């Protein structure tokens, strides 16, 4: 027999390299940066992106783990903490939506890369037992617009305050802003972000307002629209621009509503001022209304005047007419009126038809 060949065992095992904590921290930061970039590609606003990043960082800080290490148990504990803080259902759902979207992005774009680095799959943190589904009571029930007599009391109170106020300018400014909320149905942010140039008295029958910062759907960019100056809004704005705004600045351009310091009025300040002025007039906690309720008041009034839902949808800047439907709260007398109008319409058509037949 010839020589036996020399056999040697060659190990196919490779030395596994585990990233250090610092490397993992930098890698996670890189992933979050890429995700933010992808959000910009989709057209999300910087404000929406910043809120999403804040939600993610809060979740990761609480879990004290890297995103590829978190478990469903970590997610449950975090959601329980949100409940303990008394956050609204809709707010908790936004946290969950942000986390879920980020994980889906990682699975699609970086899942293989994460497996190569850490030998783990991107986790799935949601199931039917902890998922927050969209529900109709996100805003703590139906929004009820303030009663007409309550509004009349408030407007009269503000007019009286303007007569004796030490700071006439701020009272007159707030009166104009609050009246615009009621008469136009615009959101607080939409009005606050308006400039003088957006008041176009030369357009339409009485003028139009250019809303440049309308709310976009699902975090997309701002939506622009033109809103007519209904219900003597043109008279209100002309008075404000000629008699009130010059008390804040000599400039005839720039923000429509200014603070005492000459800067654009903050929307949070506007909301606080509305509540504060009602409290000063002796309104009870149950009577005090919000800017959003004034928006609903506008929708209800337009519905009672016969404005159709599609037109109202455009005025309010809604993406879905179903949302507009929830904004109008006409009284029972309005329903009776509409039925009578429909009956009279058909009766007149029938009479006209019979006359033609004769």
PDB file of C-alpha atoms in Angstrom, residues 158 161-162 167-176:
ATOM      1  CA  UNK A 158     -64.781  92.108  25.274  1.00  0.00           C
ATOM      2  CA  UNK A 161     -63.339  95.789  28.246  1.00  0.00           C
ATOM      3  CA  UNK A 162     -61.993  97.676  25.230  1.00  0.00           C
ATOM      4  CA  UNK A 167     -53.935  97.945  27.381  1.00  0.00           C
ATOM      5  CA  UNK A 168     -56.511  98.650  24.698  1.00  0.00           C
ATOM      6  CA  UNK A 169     -54.231  97.340  21.943  1.00  0.00           C
ATOM      7  CA  UNK A 170     -53.989  93.764  23.259  1.00  0.00           C
ATOM      8  CA  UNK A 171     -57.719  93.547  24.017  1.00  0.00           C
ATOM      9  CA  UNK A 172     -58.617  94.826  20.531  1.00  0.00           C
ATOM     10  CA  UNK A 173     -56.087  92.455  18.958  1.00  0.00           C
ATOM     11  CA  UNK A 174     -57.494  89.465  20.842  1.00  0.00           C
ATOM     12  CA  UNK A 175     -61.058  90.475  19.999  1.00  0.00           C
ATOM     13  CA  UNK A 176     -60.180  90.493  16.289  1.00  0.00           C
TER      14      UNK A 176
END
